[in-house]
Amino acid sequence: MSLIPAAKEEGSAAGPLPPFHTIDIGHATHVALVEPDTAFWGLVRKDRLADPTAVAQLGDIYRVQADGFAREMDMLRFHLRPSAVYFNPTERCNLNCSYCYIPEDMRRNGEHMTAAAMLDALERLHTYFRGHMPEGRLPQVIFHGAEPLINRRVVFAGIEAFADRFRFGVQTNATLLDDEAVRFLTGHGVGIGLSLDGPEAEIADRTRRRWNGTGVYDHVVRAMERLDGYAGYNVICTMTTENLPHLTELVAFLHAHRVPACMLNVTRCTLPGARRINGGDEAMAGAYIAALERTHELYRETGRKLVVANFANILIAIMAPTARRLMCDISPCGGGRSFFALAPNGDLFPCSEFIGLPAFNGGNLFRNPIDDVLASPPFKLVSGRKVEDIAGCATCGIRHFCGSPCPAEAHEMNGGMNRKGAFCAFYEEQVRYALRLIADGRHEDFLWDGWDEDAETLYSIG
Amino acid sequence: MKQTALDKPQPAQPRPEIIAVRKTCDAEGTGLSHYILMDKRVKR
């Protein structure tokens, strides 16, 4: 990909054109022109690239919209306030997955949150969010882990007591998701995320196992069957060396089980264990794009989508930056500014990814005002990490479609916050593919129906 | 395999010379990283 600025064009009578980056997206007929700071882009047919009038058409739109785009990106990047919490109700987990970012000792011997602490924590969080969130918009609490349902009685007590004050979600390994738990969670409209790394036990169990080495594939499949028809559930797959050749089979498996949405996530390389099964940028991009193409074929065959949410988010970041849902691929990332993570003892971290790194503890929910924690040096280290300060990202044409994730990975694996994360080339390929889909007019097939119903179209050409 | 309206062959259309789109909205859906929460509260 050419990520360096193109030579400045002559421009129209309205003045010189901005310094567009010309990006080869690997498409037969079109290339992308991007003005990175405002995330402005257009696709131009290659045989018209030398025609000043064609490029000037984009320049004219840019001149009219640039100030508004700059304000929009500034708001999105620097002025959001938290609206979500990753809430860890226990440090313990009944699994020992290869890539977990929580240290082993913590998962084996860690502490549970008590019921009283849970209710106290939710009350404090409610008070905090109500101070800045508009009426009618509920903050989000995602019970995360470790395995949150190990402390199920306490989690359910919190959901019951605060059902009308938060939107709740649970990310679970499904081993404890029995009929009663499914009834409770679906009855309360709680979002449920399951984890599954392969379409069959032999593959899925390579990375997701109990402490004694046995896999949990069967549990996840039973949970998927229990949740069939529930719109608020999804499945998260972590891409590793162990499952890359099977990603297309996995998305077909999920589609056949009528899963509404999934994520195909990279292996975050914060801890060394995950680095050993990192599939590598090139292999991962190939398998990932093949899996996305398979979801498209299945949609064309059946009329039913399996949305790959992390990819949908990249498409949305390109077409409507303020409509994005996930906050990893933006700079600064959402850690410590649009969400934060809570440990069972009340300690606060910018993101779950940092929970095993004591240096990133910014304070404690039961002892410190949350605004003070957000302003603490550990949080500022994360929320202040921006692409302009990262070598290689500062001049990259797609820096605001990628965001250079992840700070935990950059810090622990690559030596500092001013370094890239682990998957630069993978993100480039992902953006090129997204732009190719737009060039082909296929992009809507990869998005939720109605994803833009609350959005205003500023312009639409082609 | 079951055929649907989506299956019908579509004539290859030449793509426009210039393609560009941008939409905007309140940034109220933002917030998460490791988890997908649907837009609307869901009930069975």
Coordinates of C-alpha atoms in Angstrom, one line a residue:
Chain A
M1 CA 0.0 0.0 0.0
S2 CA 1.3 3.4 -0.8
L3 CA 0.8 5.4 2.3
I4 CA 2.8 8.5 1.4
P5 CA 1.2 11.7 0.3
A6 CA 0.7 12.0 -3.5
A7 CA 2.2 15.0 -5.2
K8 CA 0.1 18.0 -4.7
E9 CA -2.4 18.5 -7.5
E10 CA -3.1 21.8 -9.2
G11 CA -6.6 22.0 -7.9
S12 CA -9.6 23.9 -9.2
A13 CA -10.3 27.6 -9.4
A14 CA -11.3 27.3 -5.7
G15 CA -7.7 26.8 -4.8
P16 CA -5.1 24.1 -4.3
L17 CA -6.2 20.6 -3.3
P18 CA -5.4 19.2 0.1
P19 CA -2.4 16.8 0.3
F20 CA -4.4 13.6 -0.5
H21 CA -2.6 10.3 0.1
T22 CA -3.0 8.0 -2.9
I23 CA -3.7 4.4 -1.6
D24 CA -3.5 1.4 -3.8
I25 CA -6.4 -0.7 -2.4
G26 CA -5.7 -3.7 -4.7
H27 CA -8.8 -3.0 -6.8
A28 CA -9.0 -3.6 -10.5
T29 CA -10.3 -0.2 -11.4
H30 CA -10.2 2.2 -8.4
V31 CA -7.7 3.7 -6.0
A32 CA -8.4 5.7 -2.8
L33 CA -7.5 9.3 -2.1
V34 CA -7.4 10.0 1.6
E35 CA -6.9 13.1 3.7
P36 CA -5.9 11.3 6.9
D37 CA -6.4 14.0 9.5
T38 CA -10.1 14.4 8.7
A39 CA -10.6 10.8 7.7
F40 CA -11.8 12.2 4.4
W41 CA -11.6 9.7 1.4
G42 CA -12.8 9.1 -2.1
L43 CA -12.4 6.3 -4.6
V44 CA -11.4 7.3 -8.1
R45 CA -11.2 5.3 -11.2
K46 CA -7.5 4.8 -12.1
D47 CA -7.9 6.0 -15.6
R48 CA -9.3 9.3 -14.3
L49 CA -6.7 9.9 -11.7
A50 CA -4.7 12.1 -14.1
D51 CA -7.8 14.2 -15.0
P52 CA -7.7 17.3 -12.8
T53 CA -11.5 17.7 -13.0
A54 CA -12.2 14.3 -11.5
V55 CA -9.9 14.8 -8.5
A56 CA -11.0 18.4 -8.1
Q57 CA -14.6 17.1 -7.5
L58 CA -13.3 15.5 -4.4
G59 CA -11.3 18.5 -3.5
D60 CA -14.4 20.7 -3.7
I61 CA -16.3 18.5 -1.3
Y62 CA -13.3 18.5 1.0
R63 CA -13.0 22.3 1.1
V64 CA -16.7 22.6 2.1
Q65 CA -16.6 19.8 4.7
A66 CA -13.1 19.8 6.1
D67 CA -13.7 22.1 9.1
G68 CA -16.7 20.0 10.1
F69 CA -14.8 16.8 9.7
A70 CA -11.9 18.1 11.7
R71 CA -14.3 19.1 14.6
E72 CA -16.0 15.7 14.4
M73 CA -12.7 13.8 14.6
D74 CA -11.5 16.1 17.5
M75 CA -14.7 15.3 19.4
L76 CA -14.5 11.6 18.7
R77 CA -10.8 11.4 19.6
F78 CA -10.5 13.8 22.6
H79 CA -13.8 14.8 24.1
L80 CA -15.9 11.6 24.7
R81 CA -16.7 10.7 28.3
P82 CA -16.9 7.2 29.6
S83 CA -20.2 5.3 28.9
A84 CA -19.1 1.7 29.6
V85 CA -17.3 -0.4 32.2
Y86 CA -15.7 -3.8 31.9
F87 CA -16.7 -5.2 35.3
N88 CA -14.7 -8.2 36.5
P89 CA -16.7 -9.7 39.4
T90 CA -14.0 -12.3 40.0
E91 CA -10.3 -12.9 39.2
R92 CA -10.8 -16.6 38.9
C93 CA -11.4 -18.7 35.8
N94 CA -12.1 -22.4 35.3
L95 CA -10.2 -22.3 32.0
N96 CA -6.6 -21.8 31.1
C97 CA -6.7 -20.5 27.6
S98 CA -3.5 -20.1 25.7
Y99 CA -3.8 -16.3 25.0
C100 CA -5.4 -15.0 28.2
Y101 CA -4.2 -11.6 29.3
I102 CA -4.9 -12.2 32.9
P103 CA -1.9 -13.8 34.8
E104 CA -2.2 -17.4 35.7
D105 CA -1.9 -17.0 39.5
M106 CA -4.7 -14.5 39.5
R107 CA -7.0 -16.9 37.5
R108 CA -6.2 -19.8 39.8
N109 CA -6.2 -18.1 43.2
G110 CA -7.8 -14.7 42.8
E111 CA -10.6 -13.1 44.7
H112 CA -14.3 -12.8 44.2
M113 CA -16.3 -9.6 44.7
T114 CA -18.9 -9.9 47.5
A115 CA -22.6 -9.1 46.9
A116 CA -22.3 -6.0 49.1
A117 CA -19.4 -4.7 47.1
M118 CA -21.2 -5.4 43.8
L119 CA -24.2 -3.3 44.8
D120 CA -21.9 -0.6 46.2
A121 CA -19.9 -0.6 43.0
L122 CA -23.0 -0.4 40.7
E123 CA -24.4 2.5 42.9
R124 CA -21.2 4.4 42.6
L125 CA -21.0 3.8 38.8
H126 CA -24.6 4.8 38.4
T127 CA -24.0 8.1 40.2
Y128 CA -20.9 8.8 38.1
F129 CA -22.5 8.1 34.8
R130 CA -25.6 10.1 35.6
G131 CA -23.4 13.1 36.1
H132 CA -22.6 13.4 32.4
M133 CA -24.7 11.0 30.4
P134 CA -28.0 12.3 28.9
E135 CA -31.3 11.2 30.3
G136 CA -32.7 8.2 28.4
R137 CA -29.2 6.8 27.5
L138 CA -28.1 4.0 29.8
P139 CA -24.5 3.3 30.6
Q140 CA -23.2 -0.2 29.7
V141 CA -21.8 -2.7 32.2
I142 CA -20.2 -5.8 30.7
F143 CA -19.3 -8.6 33.2
H144 CA -16.0 -9.8 31.9
G145 CA -13.2 -11.9 33.1
A146 CA -11.7 -14.2 34.0
E147 CA -15.1 -16.1 34.0
P148 CA -17.8 -13.9 35.5
L149 CA -20.3 -16.7 36.0
I150 CA -18.0 -18.3 38.6
N151 CA -19.4 -15.5 40.8
R152 CA -22.9 -15.9 39.2
R153 CA -25.0 -15.3 42.3
V154 CA -23.4 -11.9 42.9
V155 CA -23.5 -11.0 39.2
F156 CA -27.2 -11.9 39.0
A157 CA -28.0 -9.9 42.1
G158 CA -26.4 -6.9 40.5
I159 CA -28.3 -7.2 37.3
E160 CA -31.6 -7.7 39.2
A161 CA -31.0 -4.6 41.4
F162 CA -29.9 -2.3 38.6
A163 CA -31.9 -3.6 35.7
D164 CA -33.3 -0.2 34.8
R165 CA -30.1 1.8 35.3
F166 CA -27.6 0.0 33.1
R167 CA -27.5 -2.0 29.9
F168 CA -25.8 -5.2 30.9
G169 CA -23.7 -7.7 29.0
V170 CA -21.8 -10.9 30.0
Q171 CA -18.8 -12.3 28.2
T172 CA -18.6 -16.0 29.2
N173 CA -16.8 -19.2 28.3
A174 CA -20.3 -20.9 28.5
T175 CA -19.3 -23.7 30.9
L176 CA -21.7 -22.4 33.5
L177 CA -24.4 -21.2 31.2
D178 CA -27.1 -23.7 32.1
D179 CA -30.9 -23.4 31.4
E180 CA -31.5 -21.4 34.6
A181 CA -28.7 -18.9 33.7
V182 CA -30.0 -18.5 30.1
R183 CA -33.5 -17.9 31.4
F184 CA -32.3 -15.2 33.8
L185 CA -30.1 -13.4 31.4
T186 CA -32.4 -13.5 28.4
G187 CA -35.3 -12.6 30.6
H188 CA -33.4 -9.5 31.7
G189 CA -32.4 -8.6 28.1
V190 CA -28.7 -9.0 29.0
G191 CA -26.3 -9.2 26.0
I192 CA -24.4 -12.5 26.0
G193 CA -21.0 -13.1 24.4
L194 CA -19.7 -16.6 24.1
S195 CA -16.1 -17.6 23.2
L196 CA -15.4 -20.3 20.6
D197 CA -12.3 -20.7 18.5
G198 CA -13.2 -23.5 16.0
P199 CA -16.0 -25.3 14.2
E200 CA -15.2 -28.6 15.8
A201 CA -13.8 -29.7 19.2
E202 CA -10.4 -30.8 17.9
I203 CA -9.7 -27.2 16.7
A204 CA -11.6 -25.2 19.3
D205 CA -10.1 -27.1 22.3
R206 CA -6.5 -26.4 21.2
T207 CA -6.6 -22.9 22.7
R208 CA -9.6 -23.0 25.1
R209 CA -9.2 -25.6 27.8
R210 CA -9.8 -26.3 31.5
W211 CA -6.8 -26.5 33.9
N212 CA -6.8 -30.2 33.4
G213 CA -6.4 -29.8 29.7
T214 CA -9.9 -30.9 28.6
G215 CA -11.8 -28.7 26.1
V216 CA -15.1 -27.0 26.4
Y217 CA -16.4 -27.0 22.8
D218 CA -19.4 -29.1 23.7
H219 CA -20.5 -26.6 26.4
V220 CA -20.3 -23.7 23.9
V221 CA -22.4 -25.5 21.3
R222 CA -25.0 -26.4 23.9
A223 CA -25.2 -22.8 24.9
M224 CA -25.6 -21.7 21.3
E225 CA -28.5 -24.1 21.0
R226 CA -30.1 -22.7 24.2
L227 CA -29.6 -19.2 22.9
D228 CA -31.0 -19.9 19.4
G229 CA -33.4 -17.1 18.5
Y230 CA -32.1 -14.6 21.0
A231 CA -31.0 -11.5 19.2
G232 CA -28.7 -10.3 22.0
Y233 CA -26.0 -12.9 21.7
N234 CA -22.8 -13.2 19.8
V235 CA -19.7 -15.4 19.5
I236 CA -16.1 -14.2 19.8
C237 CA -13.3 -16.1 18.1
T238 CA -9.7 -15.4 18.7
M239 CA -7.6 -16.0 15.6
T240 CA -4.4 -18.0 16.3
T241 CA -2.0 -20.3 14.5
E242 CA -4.3 -23.1 15.7
N243 CA -7.5 -22.1 13.9
L244 CA -6.5 -19.9 10.9
P245 CA -7.0 -22.6 8.3
H246 CA -10.5 -23.2 9.6
L247 CA -11.9 -19.7 9.9
T248 CA -14.2 -20.1 6.8
E249 CA -15.6 -23.3 8.3
L250 CA -16.0 -21.5 11.6
V251 CA -18.1 -18.7 10.2
A252 CA -20.2 -21.3 8.2
F253 CA -20.7 -23.2 11.5
L254 CA -21.8 -20.0 13.3
H255 CA -24.1 -19.0 10.4
A256 CA -25.7 -22.5 10.4
H257 CA -26.4 -22.0 14.1
R258 CA -28.1 -18.7 13.3
V259 CA -25.6 -16.7 15.4
P260 CA -26.5 -13.0 14.8
A261 CA -23.0 -11.5 15.1
C262 CA -19.5 -12.6 15.8
M263 CA -16.1 -11.1 16.2
L264 CA -12.9 -12.5 14.7
N265 CA -10.3 -11.0 16.9
V266 CA -6.6 -10.9 16.7
T267 CA -4.6 -12.5 19.5
R268 CA -3.7 -9.5 21.7
C269 CA 0.0 -10.0 22.4
T270 CA 0.1 -8.3 25.8
L271 CA 1.4 -11.4 27.6
P272 CA 4.1 -13.7 26.2
G273 CA 1.8 -16.7 26.0
A274 CA -0.3 -15.1 23.3
R275 CA 2.7 -14.2 21.2
R276 CA 3.5 -17.9 20.7
I277 CA 0.3 -18.5 18.8
N278 CA 0.1 -15.2 16.9
G279 CA -0.8 -16.3 13.4
G280 CA 1.2 -13.4 11.7
D281 CA -0.2 -10.5 9.7
E282 CA -0.2 -12.0 6.2
A283 CA -1.6 -15.4 7.1
M284 CA -4.2 -13.9 9.3
A285 CA -5.3 -11.3 6.7
G286 CA -5.7 -14.0 4.1
A287 CA -7.8 -16.3 6.4
Y288 CA -9.8 -13.4 7.7
I289 CA -10.8 -12.0 4.3
A290 CA -11.6 -15.5 3.1
A291 CA -13.9 -15.9 6.1
L292 CA -15.6 -12.5 5.4
E293 CA -16.1 -13.6 1.8
R294 CA -17.7 -16.8 3.1
T295 CA -20.2 -14.8 5.2
H296 CA -21.1 -12.9 2.1
E297 CA -21.7 -16.0 0.1
L298 CA -23.9 -17.3 2.9
Y299 CA -25.8 -14.1 3.0
R300 CA -26.4 -14.2 -0.8
E301 CA -27.5 -17.8 -0.5
T302 CA -29.8 -17.5 2.5
G303 CA -30.7 -13.8 2.9
R304 CA -29.5 -14.0 6.5
K305 CA -26.4 -12.2 7.7
L306 CA -23.7 -13.2 10.1
V307 CA -22.2 -9.8 10.9
V308 CA -18.5 -9.9 11.7
A309 CA -18.7 -7.0 14.1
N310 CA -15.1 -6.0 14.3
F311 CA -14.9 -5.7 10.5
A312 CA -18.3 -4.0 10.3
N313 CA -16.7 -1.4 12.7
I314 CA -13.9 -0.8 10.3
L315 CA -16.4 -0.2 7.4
I316 CA -18.4 2.2 9.7
A317 CA -15.2 4.0 10.8
I318 CA -14.6 4.8 7.1
M319 CA -18.1 5.8 6.1
A320 CA -19.5 7.3 9.4
P321 CA -16.8 7.7 12.0
T322 CA -19.2 8.8 14.7
A323 CA -21.4 5.7 14.2
R324 CA -18.6 3.3 15.3
R325 CA -19.3 0.9 18.1
L326 CA -16.0 -0.5 19.0
M327 CA -13.2 1.6 20.3
C328 CA -10.0 -0.4 19.8
D329 CA -9.3 0.9 16.3
I330 CA -9.4 4.6 16.9
S331 CA -6.6 6.8 18.3
P332 CA -6.5 7.3 21.2
C333 CA -8.3 4.0 21.8
G334 CA -11.3 3.9 24.1
G335 CA -9.3 2.6 27.1
G336 CA -9.5 5.0 30.0
R337 CA -11.7 7.5 28.1
S338 CA -14.8 5.9 26.7
F339 CA -14.6 2.9 29.0
F340 CA -12.6 1.5 31.8
A341 CA -12.2 -1.8 33.6
L342 CA -13.0 -2.6 37.2
A343 CA -11.2 -5.4 39.2
P344 CA -13.0 -7.3 41.9
N345 CA -11.3 -5.3 44.7
G346 CA -12.4 -2.0 43.1
D347 CA -9.1 -1.2 41.4
L348 CA -9.6 0.6 38.1
F349 CA -7.6 0.1 34.9
P350 CA -7.9 1.7 31.5
C351 CA -9.1 -1.6 29.9
S352 CA -9.3 -5.3 30.8
E353 CA -6.2 -5.8 28.8
F354 CA -4.2 -4.0 31.6
I355 CA -5.7 -5.8 34.5
G356 CA -2.7 -8.0 34.9
L357 CA -0.3 -5.0 34.9
P358 CA -0.3 -3.3 38.3
A359 CA 1.5 -0.2 36.9
F360 CA -1.7 0.6 35.1
N361 CA -3.9 0.7 38.2
G362 CA -5.1 4.3 38.3
G363 CA -7.0 4.2 41.6
N364 CA -9.9 2.4 43.3
L365 CA -13.6 2.8 42.8
F366 CA -14.3 2.6 46.5
R367 CA -11.7 5.2 47.5
N368 CA -11.1 7.6 44.6
P369 CA -13.4 9.8 42.5
I370 CA -13.6 8.3 39.0
D371 CA -12.6 11.6 37.4
D372 CA -9.4 11.6 39.5
V373 CA -8.7 8.1 38.3
L374 CA -9.2 9.1 34.6
A375 CA -6.7 11.9 35.2
S376 CA -4.2 9.6 36.9
P377 CA -0.8 9.1 35.2
P378 CA -1.4 5.4 34.3
F379 CA -4.7 6.3 32.6
K380 CA -3.2 9.3 30.9
L381 CA -0.4 7.1 29.5
V382 CA -3.1 5.1 27.7
S383 CA -5.7 7.8 26.8
G384 CA -2.8 10.1 25.7
R385 CA -1.4 7.6 23.2
K386 CA -2.1 8.9 19.8
V387 CA -1.0 8.1 16.3
E388 CA 0.6 11.4 15.7
D389 CA 3.3 10.4 18.2
I390 CA 3.9 6.9 16.8
A391 CA 6.7 6.4 14.3
G392 CA 5.2 5.0 11.1
C393 CA 1.7 5.9 12.1
A394 CA 2.2 9.7 12.1
T395 CA 2.5 9.7 8.3
C396 CA 0.2 6.8 7.5
G397 CA -2.8 7.5 5.3
I398 CA -5.2 5.2 7.2
R399 CA -4.2 6.2 10.7
H400 CA -7.7 7.1 11.6
F401 CA -9.3 3.9 10.2
C402 CA -6.9 1.8 12.2
G403 CA -5.8 3.7 15.3
S404 CA -2.7 1.6 15.9
P405 CA -4.1 -0.8 18.5
C406 CA -3.3 -1.9 21.1
P407 CA -1.5 0.2 23.7
A408 CA -1.1 -2.7 26.1
E409 CA 0.5 -4.7 23.4
A410 CA 2.7 -1.8 22.2
H411 CA 3.8 -1.2 25.8
E412 CA 4.5 -4.8 26.8
M413 CA 5.6 -6.3 23.6
N414 CA 7.1 -3.5 21.5
G415 CA 8.7 -1.3 24.2
G416 CA 6.5 1.7 24.7
M417 CA 3.4 3.7 24.0
N418 CA 5.0 5.4 21.1
R419 CA 5.4 2.1 19.3
K420 CA 3.0 0.4 17.0
G421 CA 0.9 -2.6 18.2
A422 CA 1.4 -6.1 16.8
F423 CA -0.7 -6.1 13.7
C424 CA 0.1 -3.1 11.5
A425 CA 0.0 -5.0 8.2
F426 CA -3.2 -6.9 9.2
Y427 CA -5.0 -3.6 9.8
E428 CA -3.7 -2.2 6.5
E429 CA -5.1 -5.2 4.6
Q430 CA -8.4 -4.9 6.5
V431 CA -8.8 -1.3 5.4
R432 CA -7.8 -2.1 1.8
Y433 CA -10.4 -4.8 1.7
A434 CA -13.1 -2.5 3.2
L435 CA -12.4 0.1 0.5
R436 CA -12.5 -2.6 -2.2
L437 CA -16.0 -3.6 -1.0
I438 CA -17.1 0.0 -1.2
A439 CA -15.6 0.2 -4.7
D440 CA -17.6 -2.8 -5.6
G441 CA -20.8 -1.6 -3.9
R442 CA -20.9 -4.7 -1.7
H443 CA -20.2 -3.1 1.7
E444 CA -23.8 -2.9 3.0
D445 CA -24.0 -6.7 2.9
F446 CA -21.4 -6.8 5.7
L447 CA -23.2 -4.4 8.0
W448 CA -26.2 -4.6 10.4
D449 CA -29.5 -3.8 8.7
G450 CA -30.4 -0.3 9.7
W451 CA -26.9 0.5 11.0
D452 CA -27.2 4.1 9.7
E453 CA -30.9 4.8 10.5
D454 CA -29.9 7.6 13.0
A455 CA -27.2 9.0 10.7
E456 CA -27.4 11.9 8.4
T457 CA -25.8 11.5 4.9
L458 CA -23.4 14.5 4.3
Y459 CA -22.7 13.4 0.8
S460 CA -22.9 10.3 -1.3
I461 CA -21.3 10.1 -4.8
G462 CA -21.4 7.1 -7.0
Chain B
M1 CA -29.3 -25.2 -2.2
K2 CA -32.3 -23.0 -1.5
Q3 CA -32.5 -20.1 -4.0
T4 CA -33.5 -16.7 -2.8
A5 CA -34.0 -13.3 -4.5
L6 CA -30.4 -12.5 -3.5
D7 CA -29.1 -15.4 -5.6
K8 CA -30.3 -14.0 -8.9
P9 CA -27.3 -13.2 -11.1
Q10 CA -26.7 -9.5 -11.2
P11 CA -25.5 -7.9 -14.3
A12 CA -22.0 -6.5 -14.0
Q13 CA -22.4 -2.7 -13.8
P14 CA -19.4 -0.5 -14.4
R15 CA -18.7 1.3 -11.2
P16 CA -18.9 5.1 -11.0
E17 CA -15.7 7.1 -11.7
I18 CA -15.8 8.6 -8.3
I19 CA -17.2 7.0 -5.1
A20 CA -17.4 8.9 -1.8
V21 CA -19.8 8.8 1.1
R22 CA -19.8 10.2 4.6
K23 CA -22.5 10.0 7.2
T24 CA -22.6 11.6 10.6
C25 CA -24.6 11.1 13.9
D26 CA -24.3 11.6 17.6
A27 CA -21.4 9.5 18.8
E28 CA -23.6 7.8 21.3
G29 CA -23.0 4.2 20.3
T30 CA -19.4 4.2 21.1
G31 CA -18.0 2.7 24.2
L32 CA -16.7 -0.9 23.9
S33 CA -13.8 -2.9 22.7
H34 CA -13.9 -6.6 23.6
Y35 CA -17.6 -7.0 23.4
I36 CA -20.6 -6.4 21.2
L37 CA -23.7 -5.0 22.8
M38 CA -26.6 -4.7 20.6
D39 CA -28.2 -1.3 20.0
K40 CA -31.5 -2.2 21.5
R41 CA -32.4 -4.0 24.7
V42 CA -33.6 -7.4 23.6
K43 CA -36.2 -9.8 25.0
R44 CA -36.9 -13.3 23.9

